[in-house]
């Protein structure tokens, strides 16, 4: 295996099992924002919500587009919220 | 990234949601060489990426049944056609009626659907409970079911069209907003935040903003947009609600996605015009009550996210698909009133045919917007 092939096989997003090769291929096709990659590959949507892969992916986008990482859109940020059980939400009467 | 700017094109499409991407792909497939798509954000950033992505053929007018069935047929083979998985899941739609009159209408719809080759059927409570194992609907008076209805991933489906269209030579300009349409008796070109493009044909596929784009060409579309909220739960074992549960009088739709999470939504009271994308407690609590009543075993399941998106509403909740009679070269594919994802595969094909050949393989002349002026609204009983 060449160095390049080895790198391509590295799992970048462990939650969704996405490799560097897949990320590179989709960026090369023009899907070069974090949100687009998220929609196609589900990267950043796993249990860790992207803490494990976001930085690496943003760096790869910057590298392939040849722009500083500060110019790469970090994507829609959804603040971590505490999931609530349906029955608790359903119990409250009246709303507001 | 320096990207070549095309100063002229055969067709310019505004919007890269399911409509714009499907139209673009179908135009390229029919041999149109120079197609450009303008998207002010990224593909799927509009309603498409926010929708529930339910697909159905259970409609109440002949035309919608035909369009719904034709779309299902395309979706069933889209993976092969476009070379990309679209996350298709056909768990069926189970329609729930709570009033006798509503059930009568659903039965009439089934008769019409059957006459058009759609194998929907009336099911009794026992069957309904088999189809949806955790369902509790003792207050329902009747159900209908069609097993080919279901769900497709809205991101994957749209990107599949987008990618296939790109490979056929369509140029997509993202982060590029259309700010004007040049008209001199007929369409001459578009103005954008990145420059101008000369073109004889513009397609308005701007979703919730379609009426704003039409206004740029001097056309008044009687549309408005309204905000619809939706929530999703954590994933639970697949099979608790494998079908789409839908009720017009109950005002809800609920479905488990193949990855296990459950999505649910309803229509806002009074259907007010609203372009904001906010979220409310009211919706969260109301929707949770509806889910727990219908699927009582799911009370312990947690809601992880809620969001909202817009429906582009037309006066009869039916879309406008076709060329403007006022401005030659201005085509519209909008006003889908909450059903634009499922119709995307077929409406994109028909509009492309119309642009290239002047006719379409399923007649859609009645979908021109002059029907509103003539007062000839389409009466579709199967909408929320
Ligand atoms: C909560 C919710 C649930 C839904 N559930 C379903 C369902 O189950 N089944 C179903 O079939 N449908 C459903 N819908 C409806 C569906 O989402 C829409 O009908 C459909 O996505 C419309 O697609 P579109 O391509 O016309 O619009 P959009 O996806 O909104 O695409 C329009 C694009 O145009 C771009 N744009 C706008 N103005 C400009 C401009 N000036 N210049 C450049 N670009 C511009 C926007 O950024 C956008 O990307 C739902 C909608 C919502 C909100
Ligand atoms: S590593 Fe990518 S979402 Fe967790």
Short mmCIF file of C-alpha atoms and ligand atoms in Angstrom, two decimals:
data_model
loop_
_atom_site.label_atom_id
_atom_site.label_comp_id
_atom_site.label_asym_id
_atom_site.label_seq_id
_atom_site.Cartn_x
_atom_site.Cartn_y
_atom_site.Cartn_z
CA UNK A 1 0.00 0.00 0.00
CA UNK A 2 1.27 3.46 -0.87
CA UNK A 3 1.38 6.27 1.69
CA UNK A 4 -1.59 7.87 -0.09
CA UNK A 5 -3.64 4.66 0.04
CA UNK A 6 -2.88 4.21 3.69
CA UNK A 7 -4.07 7.73 4.42
CA UNK A 8 -7.23 7.16 2.41
CA UNK A 9 -8.09 4.16 4.56
CA UNK A 10 -7.89 6.10 7.82
CA UNK A 11 -11.27 6.36 9.50
CA UNK A 12 -11.92 10.07 9.98
CA UNK A 13 -15.40 9.86 11.49
CA UNK A 14 -15.48 6.93 13.84
CA UNK A 15 -19.13 7.29 14.75
CA UNK A 16 -20.25 6.88 11.15
CA UNK A 17 -17.21 4.93 9.89
CA UNK A 18 -16.23 7.33 7.14
CA UNK A 19 -12.72 7.20 5.68
CA UNK A 20 -10.41 9.99 4.56
CA UNK A 21 -10.71 8.61 1.02
CA UNK A 22 -14.47 9.14 1.01
CA UNK A 23 -14.08 12.66 2.38
CA UNK A 24 -11.48 13.53 -0.25
CA UNK A 25 -13.55 12.11 -3.10
CA UNK A 26 -16.63 14.14 -2.17
CA UNK A 27 -14.63 17.34 -1.67
CA UNK A 28 -13.05 16.78 -5.09
CA UNK A 29 -16.54 16.49 -6.60
CA UNK A 30 -17.29 19.99 -5.29
CA UNK A 31 -19.12 19.17 -2.04
CA UNK A 32 -16.65 21.28 -0.12
CA UNK A 33 -18.57 22.59 2.89
CA UNK A 34 -18.95 20.75 6.17
CA UNK A 35 -22.75 20.81 5.91
CA UNK A 36 -22.74 19.18 2.48
CA UNK A 37 -20.41 16.41 3.66
CA UNK A 38 -22.62 15.96 6.72
CA UNK A 39 -25.73 15.58 4.56
CA UNK A 40 -24.12 13.05 2.26
CA UNK A 41 -21.97 11.01 4.67
CA UNK A 42 -23.60 11.76 8.05
CA UNK A 43 -20.21 12.90 9.41
CA UNK A 44 -20.72 14.95 12.54
CA UNK A 45 -24.11 13.38 13.20
CA UNK A 46 -22.90 10.51 15.37
CA UNK A 47 -23.10 10.24 19.16
CA UNK A 48 -20.09 12.56 19.58
CA UNK A 49 -21.79 15.20 17.37
CA UNK A 50 -18.60 15.81 15.42
CA UNK A 51 -16.22 16.38 18.29
CA UNK A 52 -14.12 13.54 16.92
CA UNK A 53 -14.08 14.47 13.23
CA UNK A 54 -15.06 18.09 12.58
CA UNK A 55 -11.56 19.58 12.93
CA UNK A 56 -9.93 16.98 10.70
CA UNK A 57 -12.58 17.44 8.01
CA UNK A 58 -12.39 21.25 8.12
CA UNK A 59 -8.59 21.01 7.80
CA UNK A 60 -8.94 18.69 4.81
CA UNK A 61 -11.39 21.09 3.11
CA UNK A 62 -8.96 23.98 3.69
CA UNK A 63 -6.06 21.96 2.31
CA UNK A 64 -7.87 20.80 -0.81
CA UNK A 65 -9.31 24.26 -1.55
CA UNK A 66 -6.02 25.87 -0.72
CA UNK A 67 -7.53 28.42 1.67
CA UNK A 68 -6.79 29.16 5.34
CA UNK A 69 -8.89 27.09 7.75
CA UNK A 70 -10.42 30.30 9.13
CA UNK A 71 -12.14 30.71 5.76
CA UNK A 72 -13.87 27.35 5.93
CA UNK A 73 -17.50 27.51 7.06
CA UNK A 74 -17.70 25.32 10.20
CA UNK A 75 -21.31 24.42 9.38
CA UNK A 76 -24.56 24.74 11.26
CA UNK A 77 -23.90 24.46 14.98
CA UNK A 78 -26.58 22.77 17.00
CA UNK A 79 -25.93 23.44 20.67
CA UNK A 80 -25.93 20.28 22.76
CA UNK A 81 -29.34 20.03 24.35
CA UNK A 82 -30.55 17.58 26.91
CA UNK A 83 -32.90 15.07 25.35
CA UNK A 84 -36.30 14.98 27.09
CA UNK A 85 -38.69 12.05 27.32
CA UNK A 86 -41.91 12.31 25.31
CA UNK A 87 -44.06 11.43 28.35
CA UNK A 88 -42.60 14.33 30.32
CA UNK A 89 -43.28 16.76 27.49
CA UNK A 90 -46.74 15.29 26.99
CA UNK A 91 -47.70 15.67 30.65
CA UNK A 92 -47.45 19.44 30.77
CA UNK A 93 -50.89 20.83 30.06
CA UNK A 94 -51.71 23.99 28.18
CA UNK A 95 -48.28 24.81 26.78
CA UNK A 96 -46.31 28.11 26.89
CA UNK B 1 -11.70 28.34 -5.66
CA UNK B 2 -11.70 30.19 -8.97
CA UNK B 3 -14.66 28.90 -10.87
CA UNK B 4 -15.40 29.76 -14.47
CA UNK B 5 -18.45 32.01 -14.81
CA UNK B 6 -20.79 31.24 -17.68
CA UNK B 7 -22.09 34.42 -19.30
CA UNK B 8 -24.79 32.67 -21.24
CA UNK B 9 -26.84 29.51 -20.91
CA UNK B 10 -29.74 27.70 -22.57
CA UNK B 11 -31.59 27.40 -19.26
CA UNK B 12 -31.00 29.00 -15.85
CA UNK B 13 -32.71 27.32 -12.89
CA UNK B 14 -33.10 29.20 -9.61
CA UNK B 15 -32.85 26.97 -6.55
CA UNK B 16 -31.03 23.68 -5.90
CA UNK B 17 -33.63 21.85 -3.83
CA UNK B 18 -35.26 18.65 -5.01
CA UNK B 19 -37.14 20.57 -7.73
CA UNK B 20 -34.16 22.43 -9.21
CA UNK B 21 -31.90 19.36 -9.09
CA UNK B 22 -34.50 17.06 -10.65
CA UNK B 23 -35.29 19.57 -13.42
CA UNK B 24 -31.58 20.09 -14.12
CA UNK B 25 -30.89 16.38 -14.36
CA UNK B 26 -33.88 15.75 -16.61
CA UNK B 27 -32.96 18.63 -18.93
CA UNK B 28 -29.42 17.28 -19.28
CA UNK B 29 -30.82 13.80 -19.87
CA UNK B 30 -32.95 15.20 -22.71
CA UNK B 31 -29.80 16.64 -24.26
CA UNK B 32 -29.92 20.30 -23.23
CA UNK B 33 -26.27 21.35 -23.18
CA UNK B 34 -25.97 24.57 -21.24
CA UNK B 35 -27.88 24.34 -17.98
CA UNK B 36 -26.94 26.54 -15.01
CA UNK B 37 -28.42 26.24 -11.50
CA UNK B 38 -28.15 29.15 -9.06
CA UNK B 39 -28.30 28.42 -5.34
CA UNK B 40 -27.95 31.16 -2.76
CA UNK B 41 -26.77 28.65 -0.13
CA UNK B 42 -25.88 24.99 -0.76
CA UNK B 43 -28.05 22.28 -2.36
CA UNK B 44 -30.77 21.02 0.06
CA UNK B 45 -30.38 24.10 2.31
CA UNK B 46 -34.03 25.09 1.71
CA UNK B 47 -37.24 23.21 2.49
CA UNK B 48 -35.88 20.01 1.00
CA UNK B 49 -33.29 19.52 3.74
CA UNK B 50 -35.88 20.27 6.41
CA UNK B 51 -38.72 18.06 5.25
CA UNK B 52 -40.13 14.77 6.49
CA UNK B 53 -39.53 13.27 3.04
CA UNK B 54 -42.64 11.14 3.03
CA UNK B 55 -43.69 9.78 -0.37
CA UNK B 56 -47.18 8.57 -1.26
CA UNK B 57 -49.59 7.68 -4.02
CA UNK B 58 -52.68 7.84 -1.75
CA UNK B 59 -54.25 10.94 -3.25
CA UNK B 60 -57.81 12.06 -3.95
CA UNK B 61 -57.63 13.48 -7.48
CA UNK B 62 -56.78 11.60 -10.65
CA UNK B 63 -53.87 13.85 -11.49
CA UNK B 64 -52.22 13.66 -8.06
CA UNK B 65 -52.66 9.87 -8.03
CA UNK B 66 -50.96 9.69 -11.43
CA UNK B 67 -48.15 12.01 -10.37
CA UNK B 68 -47.70 10.24 -7.02
CA UNK B 69 -47.55 6.81 -8.62
CA UNK B 70 -45.20 7.96 -11.38
CA UNK B 71 -42.90 9.46 -8.76
CA UNK B 72 -42.89 6.24 -6.73
CA UNK B 73 -41.97 4.32 -9.86
CA UNK B 74 -39.05 6.65 -10.53
CA UNK B 75 -37.90 6.51 -6.89
CA UNK B 76 -38.01 2.70 -6.89
CA UNK B 77 -35.36 2.70 -9.66
CA UNK B 78 -33.50 5.89 -8.88
CA UNK B 79 -30.55 4.15 -7.27
CA UNK B 80 -29.77 2.38 -10.55
CA UNK B 81 -30.53 5.42 -12.69
CA UNK B 82 -28.41 7.91 -10.74
CA UNK B 83 -25.81 5.55 -9.32
CA UNK B 84 -26.33 6.58 -5.72
CA UNK B 85 -28.31 5.13 -2.82
CA UNK B 86 -31.27 7.39 -1.91
CA UNK B 87 -32.29 5.80 1.41
CA UNK B 88 -35.61 4.55 0.04
CA UNK B 89 -37.83 2.84 2.61
CA UNK B 90 -41.31 1.66 1.64
CA UNK B 91 -43.11 0.94 4.90
CA UNK B 92 -46.42 2.26 3.57
CA UNK B 93 -48.68 5.10 4.70
CA UNK B 94 -51.44 4.21 7.14
CA UNK B 95 -54.16 6.86 6.87
CA UNK B 96 -56.22 7.25 10.03
CA UNK B 97 -59.79 8.64 9.95
CA UNK B 98 -61.54 9.85 13.11
CA UNK B 99 -64.82 10.94 11.53
CA UNK B 100 -67.30 8.96 9.45
CA UNK B 101 -67.28 11.61 6.71
CA UNK B 102 -63.49 11.48 6.61
CA UNK B 103 -63.52 7.71 6.33
CA UNK B 104 -66.08 7.90 3.49
CA UNK B 105 -63.71 10.22 1.64
CA UNK B 106 -60.72 7.92 2.24
CA UNK B 107 -62.76 5.01 0.84
CA UNK B 108 -63.64 7.04 -2.25
CA UNK B 109 -59.96 7.88 -2.65
CA UNK B 110 -59.05 4.19 -2.48
CA UNK B 111 -61.60 3.36 -5.21
CA UNK B 112 -60.10 6.07 -7.41
CA UNK B 113 -56.54 4.93 -6.60
CA UNK B 114 -57.39 1.29 -7.41
CA UNK B 115 -58.87 2.35 -10.77
CA UNK B 116 -55.50 3.96 -11.58
CA UNK B 117 -53.36 0.96 -10.65
CA UNK B 118 -52.52 1.96 -7.08
CA UNK B 119 -52.97 -1.07 -4.80
CA UNK B 120 -54.13 0.78 -1.72
CA UNK B 121 -56.84 -0.77 0.46
CA UNK B 122 -59.16 -0.20 3.38
CA UNK B 123 -57.86 -2.02 6.46
CA UNK B 124 -59.60 -2.83 9.75
CA UNK B 125 -58.24 -2.10 13.21
CA UNK B 126 -56.61 -5.51 13.67
CA UNK B 127 -54.72 -5.16 10.40
CA UNK B 128 -53.77 -1.60 11.28
CA UNK B 129 -52.31 -2.82 14.56
CA UNK B 130 -50.33 -5.48 12.69
CA UNK B 131 -48.96 -2.89 10.27
CA UNK B 132 -48.02 -0.59 13.15
CA UNK B 133 -47.30 -2.80 16.20
CA UNK B 134 -47.31 -0.06 18.85
CA UNK B 135 -50.37 1.82 17.52
CA UNK B 136 -53.30 2.56 19.78
CA UNK B 137 -56.16 4.22 17.91
CA UNK B 138 -59.35 3.08 19.64
CA UNK B 139 -61.05 6.36 18.72
CA UNK B 140 -60.36 5.91 14.98
CA UNK B 141 -63.25 4.92 12.70
CA UNK B 142 -61.23 3.55 9.80
CA UNK B 143 -57.89 3.18 8.05
CA UNK B 144 -56.49 2.89 4.53
CA UNK B 145 -53.06 1.61 3.61
CA UNK B 146 -50.75 1.53 0.61
CA UNK B 147 -47.60 -0.53 1.02
CA UNK B 148 -45.54 1.23 -1.66
CA UNK B 149 -45.73 4.61 0.07
CA UNK B 150 -42.89 5.48 2.43
CA UNK B 151 -39.82 7.64 2.77
CA UNK B 152 -36.60 8.53 0.93
CA UNK B 153 -33.63 10.39 2.36
CA UNK B 154 -34.10 14.02 1.22
CA UNK B 155 -30.37 14.79 1.25
CA UNK B 156 -29.26 11.67 -0.60
CA UNK B 157 -32.08 11.88 -3.17
CA UNK B 158 -31.34 15.52 -4.00
CA UNK B 159 -27.56 15.06 -4.03
CA UNK B 160 -28.01 11.99 -6.27
CA UNK B 161 -29.78 14.22 -8.84
CA UNK B 162 -27.25 17.00 -8.26
CA UNK B 163 -24.28 14.71 -8.81
CA UNK B 164 -25.75 12.98 -11.85
CA UNK B 165 -26.64 16.37 -13.36
CA UNK B 166 -23.11 17.69 -12.72
CA UNK B 167 -21.67 14.65 -14.44
CA UNK B 168 -23.87 15.42 -17.46
CA UNK B 169 -22.41 18.92 -17.64
CA UNK B 170 -24.89 21.01 -15.61
CA UNK B 171 -23.16 23.91 -13.84
CA UNK B 172 -24.21 24.53 -10.25
CA UNK B 173 -23.20 27.84 -8.69
CA UNK B 174 -23.65 27.68 -4.93
CA UNK B 175 -23.59 30.74 -2.66
CA UNK B 176 -24.90 32.64 -5.67
CA UNK B 177 -28.16 34.55 -5.30
CA UNK B 178 -30.44 35.58 -8.12
CA UNK B 179 -31.28 39.26 -7.63
CA UNK B 180 -33.09 40.11 -10.85
CA UNK B 181 -34.64 38.73 -14.04
CA UNK B 182 -34.14 40.59 -17.30
CA UNK B 183 -37.33 40.68 -19.35
CA UNK B 184 -38.02 42.42 -22.66
CA UNK B 185 -41.34 40.95 -23.71
CA UNK B 186 -39.69 37.61 -22.99
CA UNK B 187 -36.94 36.31 -20.71
CA UNK B 188 -33.49 37.68 -21.61
CA UNK B 189 -31.32 36.83 -18.63
CA UNK B 190 -30.67 36.82 -14.90
CA UNK B 191 -28.77 39.11 -12.56
CA UNK B 192 -26.93 37.51 -9.64
CA UNK B 193 -24.63 38.48 -6.80
CA UNK B 194 -21.75 37.21 -8.96
CA UNK B 195 -22.62 38.60 -12.35
CA UNK B 196 -25.15 38.31 -15.15
CA UNK B 197 -26.08 35.41 -17.39
CA UNK B 198 -27.92 35.75 -20.72
CA UNK B 199 -30.58 33.12 -21.18
CA UNK B 200 -33.91 32.69 -22.98
CA UNK B 201 -35.28 30.34 -20.30
CA UNK B 202 -35.51 30.80 -16.53
CA UNK B 203 -37.00 28.19 -14.19
CA UNK B 204 -38.31 29.39 -10.86
CA UNK B 205 -37.64 26.54 -8.42
CA UNK B 206 -36.95 28.78 -5.42
CA UNK B 207 -39.31 26.96 -3.06
CA UNK B 208 -40.59 29.28 -0.32
CA UNK B 209 -39.26 32.29 -2.24
CA UNK B 210 -40.76 31.39 -5.63
CA UNK B 211 -43.22 34.32 -5.54
CA UNK B 212 -40.31 36.73 -4.96
CA UNK B 213 -38.46 35.38 -8.00
CA UNK B 214 -41.63 35.59 -10.11
CA UNK B 215 -42.09 39.22 -8.99
CA UNK B 216 -38.60 39.97 -10.42
CA UNK B 217 -40.08 39.03 -13.81
CA UNK B 218 -43.20 41.10 -13.17
CA UNK B 219 -45.36 38.07 -12.46
CA UNK B 220 -47.67 37.97 -9.46
CA UNK B 221 -47.96 34.47 -8.01
CA UNK B 222 -50.65 34.24 -5.31
CA UNK B 223 -48.39 32.17 -3.05
CA UNK B 224 -47.17 32.63 0.50
CA UNK B 225 -44.98 30.56 2.81
CA UNK B 226 -45.76 29.21 6.24
CA UNK B 227 -43.56 27.70 8.91
CA UNK B 228 -44.02 24.07 9.85
CA UNK B 229 -42.37 22.51 12.87
CA UNK B 230 -41.05 18.99 13.18
CA UNK B 231 -39.23 16.94 15.81
CA UNK B 232 -37.06 13.84 15.92
CA UNK B 233 -36.44 11.36 18.73
CA UNK B 234 -33.42 9.30 19.65
CA UNK B 235 -33.21 6.02 17.68
CA UNK B 236 -35.21 3.08 19.03
CA UNK B 237 -35.41 -0.48 17.76
CA UNK B 238 -36.78 -0.46 14.22
CA UNK B 239 -40.33 -1.71 13.76
CA UNK B 240 -42.28 0.20 16.41
CA UNK B 241 -43.80 2.44 13.73
CA UNK B 242 -42.51 1.20 10.37
CA UNK B 243 -45.21 2.97 8.35
CA UNK B 244 -46.08 6.65 8.06
CA UNK B 245 -49.08 7.33 10.30
CA UNK B 246 -51.08 10.18 8.85
CA UNK B 247 -54.38 11.80 9.69
CA UNK B 248 -56.01 14.85 8.13
CA UNK B 249 -58.53 15.44 10.93
CA UNK B 250 -55.98 14.38 13.57
CA UNK B 251 -53.49 16.83 11.98
CA UNK B 252 -50.35 14.74 12.32
CA UNK B 253 -47.78 12.62 10.54
CA UNK B 254 -45.47 10.26 12.41
CA UNK B 255 -42.90 7.86 11.01
CA UNK B 256 -39.94 5.84 12.15
CA UNK B 257 -36.91 6.23 9.92
CA UNK B 258 -34.81 3.20 9.00
CA UNK B 259 -32.09 4.35 11.41
CA UNK B 260 -34.64 4.07 14.23
CA UNK B 261 -35.46 7.67 15.11
CA UNK B 262 -39.06 8.81 14.94
CA UNK B 263 -40.01 12.03 13.16
CA UNK B 264 -43.32 13.79 13.67
CA UNK B 265 -44.97 16.99 12.62
CA UNK B 266 -48.29 18.79 12.22
CA UNK B 267 -49.70 21.90 10.55
CA UNK B 268 -49.74 25.23 12.38
CA UNK B 269 -53.12 26.42 13.57
CA UNK B 270 -54.68 28.91 11.16
CA UNK B 271 -51.85 28.50 8.61
CA UNK B 272 -50.34 31.99 9.08
CA UNK B 273 -47.81 33.46 6.66
CA UNK B 274 -44.40 33.08 8.36
CA UNK B 275 -40.90 33.13 6.85
CA UNK B 276 -39.05 32.71 10.14
CA UNK B 277 -37.54 29.39 11.11
CA UNK B 278 -38.13 29.47 14.86
CA UNK B 279 -39.11 26.64 17.22
CA UNK B 280 -41.80 26.71 19.91
CA UNK B 281 -42.57 24.96 23.18
CA UNK B 282 -46.16 24.82 22.10
CA UNK B 283 -45.35 22.55 19.20
CA UNK B 284 -42.99 20.38 21.24
CA UNK B 285 -45.60 19.72 23.92
CA UNK B 286 -48.55 19.35 21.57
CA UNK B 287 -46.69 16.95 19.28
CA UNK B 288 -45.42 14.90 22.23
CA UNK B 289 -49.00 14.50 23.50
CA UNK B 290 -50.14 13.34 20.06
CA UNK B 291 -47.32 10.78 19.83
CA UNK B 292 -47.81 9.38 23.34
CA UNK B 293 -51.55 9.01 22.74
CA UNK B 294 -51.04 7.15 19.45
CA UNK B 295 -47.94 5.16 20.42
CA UNK B 296 -48.24 4.84 24.23
CA UNK B 297 -45.25 2.51 24.54
CA UNK B 298 -42.94 5.27 23.33
CA UNK B 299 -43.41 7.55 26.36
CA UNK B 300 -39.88 6.84 27.55
CA UNK B 301 -38.29 7.76 24.21
CA UNK B 302 -36.45 11.06 24.20
CA UNK B 303 -36.86 13.96 21.78
CA UNK B 304 -33.39 14.98 20.64
CA UNK B 305 -34.06 17.78 18.17
CA UNK B 306 -36.75 20.01 16.72
CA UNK B 307 -36.56 22.34 13.75
CA UNK B 308 -38.81 24.08 11.26
CA UNK B 309 -39.07 24.68 7.54
CA UNK B 310 -41.43 26.35 5.12
CA UNK B 311 -44.32 25.14 3.01
CA UNK B 312 -44.80 27.22 -0.15
CA UNK B 313 -48.60 27.52 -0.22
CA UNK B 314 -50.83 28.02 -3.26
CA UNK B 315 -54.55 28.93 -3.06
CA UNK B 316 -55.68 25.34 -3.76
CA UNK B 317 -52.66 23.61 -2.19
CA UNK B 318 -51.69 22.35 -5.65
CA UNK B 319 -48.46 23.35 -7.36
CA UNK B 320 -47.93 25.51 -10.42
CA UNK B 321 -45.86 23.65 -12.99
CA UNK B 322 -45.40 25.13 -16.46
CA UNK B 323 -44.59 28.21 -18.51
CA UNK B 324 -45.97 31.64 -17.72
CA UNK B 325 -48.50 32.89 -20.28
CA UNK B 326 -47.42 36.47 -19.58
CA UNK B 327 -43.65 36.18 -19.95
CA UNK B 328 -42.34 33.77 -22.56
CA UNK B 329 -39.43 31.68 -21.31
CA UNK B 330 -40.36 31.97 -17.62
CA UNK B 331 -41.17 28.56 -16.17
CA UNK B 332 -42.40 27.81 -12.67
CA UNK B 333 -42.20 24.71 -10.48
CA UNK B 334 -43.40 25.82 -7.07
CA UNK B 335 -46.33 26.17 -4.69
CA UNK B 336 -46.11 22.53 -3.67
CA UNK B 337 -47.88 23.28 -0.37
CA UNK B 338 -45.98 20.67 1.61
CA UNK B 339 -45.70 17.89 -0.98
CA UNK B 340 -42.85 19.02 -3.16
CA UNK B 341 -40.36 16.38 -2.15
CA UNK B 342 -42.45 13.40 -3.23
CA UNK B 343 -43.45 15.03 -6.53
CA UNK B 344 -39.89 16.15 -7.36
CA UNK B 345 -38.87 13.12 -9.42
CA UNK B 346 -41.91 13.34 -11.71
CA UNK B 347 -42.44 17.12 -11.78
CA UNK B 348 -38.80 17.64 -12.77
CA UNK B 349 -39.19 15.16 -15.60
CA UNK B 350 -42.44 16.69 -16.86
CA UNK B 351 -41.18 20.26 -16.72
CA UNK B 352 -38.01 19.29 -18.59
CA UNK B 353 -40.17 17.65 -21.29
CA UNK B 354 -42.30 20.78 -21.49
CA UNK B 355 -39.24 23.01 -21.94
CA UNK B 356 -37.65 20.78 -24.58
CA UNK B 357 -40.66 19.51 -26.55
CA UNK B 358 -43.55 21.77 -25.59
CA UNK B 359 -45.64 18.90 -24.21
CA UNK B 360 -45.39 16.50 -21.28
CA UNK B 361 -46.02 12.76 -21.02
CA UNK B 362 -48.60 13.33 -18.28
CA UNK B 363 -50.79 16.35 -19.17
CA UNK B 364 -50.32 19.11 -16.58
CA UNK B 365 -51.94 22.09 -18.37
CA UNK B 366 -54.36 22.47 -15.45
CA UNK B 367 -51.39 23.29 -13.24
CA UNK B 368 -50.89 26.70 -14.87
CA UNK B 369 -51.39 29.64 -12.50
CA UNK B 370 -54.07 31.27 -14.64
CA UNK B 371 -56.45 28.78 -12.97
CA UNK B 372 -56.50 31.08 -9.95
CA UNK B 373 -57.74 34.03 -12.02
CA UNK B 374 -60.36 31.87 -13.70
CA UNK B 375 -61.42 30.61 -10.27
CA UNK B 376 -60.89 27.02 -11.37
CA UNK B 377 -59.25 25.72 -8.23
CA UNK B 378 -58.34 22.04 -8.03
CA UNK B 379 -60.26 20.26 -5.27
CA UNK B 380 -57.88 17.77 -3.62
CA UNK B 381 -59.47 16.16 -0.56
CA UNK B 382 -56.29 14.39 0.60
CA UNK B 383 -54.28 17.28 2.07
CA UNK B 384 -53.82 18.37 5.68
C1 LIG C 1 -41.47 20.29 8.18
C2 LIG C 1 -41.71 19.94 6.74
C3 LIG C 1 -42.12 18.65 6.39
C4 LIG C 1 -42.35 18.31 5.06
N1 LIG C 1 -42.69 17.03 4.75
C5 LIG C 1 -42.82 16.66 3.45
C6 LIG C 1 -43.11 15.32 3.11
O1 LIG C 1 -43.24 14.45 3.99
N2 LIG C 1 -43.22 14.99 1.79
C7 LIG C 1 -43.09 15.92 0.81
O2 LIG C 1 -43.21 15.58 -0.36
N3 LIG C 1 -42.82 17.21 1.11
C8 LIG C 1 -42.69 17.60 2.41
N4 LIG C 1 -42.42 18.90 2.71
C9 LIG C 1 -42.40 19.89 1.63
C10 LIG C 1 -41.08 19.88 0.88
O3 LIG C 1 -40.02 20.15 1.79
C11 LIG C 1 -41.07 20.94 -0.20
O4 LIG C 1 -42.28 20.93 -0.94
C12 LIG C 1 -39.93 20.71 -1.18
O5 LIG C 1 -38.72 20.46 -0.49
C13 LIG C 1 -39.78 21.88 -2.10
O6 LIG C 1 -38.62 21.71 -2.87
P1 LIG C 1 -38.07 22.90 -3.71
O7 LIG C 1 -36.89 22.42 -4.44
O8 LIG C 1 -39.19 23.52 -4.48
O9 LIG C 1 -37.69 24.02 -2.60
P2 LIG C 1 -36.39 24.18 -1.67
O10 LIG C 1 -35.86 22.92 -1.20
O11 LIG C 1 -36.74 25.22 -0.66
O12 LIG C 1 -35.33 24.76 -2.69
C14 LIG C 1 -35.36 26.09 -3.13
C15 LIG C 1 -33.93 26.60 -3.13
O13 LIG C 1 -33.91 27.88 -3.73
C16 LIG C 1 -32.90 28.64 -3.10
N5 LIG C 1 -33.20 30.04 -3.37
C17 LIG C 1 -34.26 30.77 -2.94
N6 LIG C 1 -34.18 32.03 -3.40
C18 LIG C 1 -33.06 32.09 -4.16
C19 LIG C 1 -32.44 33.14 -4.93
N7 LIG C 1 -32.94 34.38 -4.99
N8 LIG C 1 -31.28 32.84 -5.59
C20 LIG C 1 -30.73 31.59 -5.53
N9 LIG C 1 -31.29 30.59 -4.82
C21 LIG C 1 -32.43 30.84 -4.16
C22 LIG C 1 -33.03 28.25 -1.64
O14 LIG C 1 -31.82 28.48 -0.93
C23 LIG C 1 -33.36 26.77 -1.74
O15 LIG C 1 -32.24 25.93 -1.60
C24 LIG C 1 -42.18 19.28 4.04
C25 LIG C 1 -41.76 20.57 4.38
C26 LIG C 1 -41.51 20.91 5.71
C27 LIG C 1 -41.05 22.28 6.03
S1 LIG C 2 -16.58 11.08 14.87
FE1 LIG C 2 -17.80 12.00 13.43
S2 LIG C 2 -19.67 12.25 14.47
FE2 LIG C 2 -18.43 11.28 15.96
#
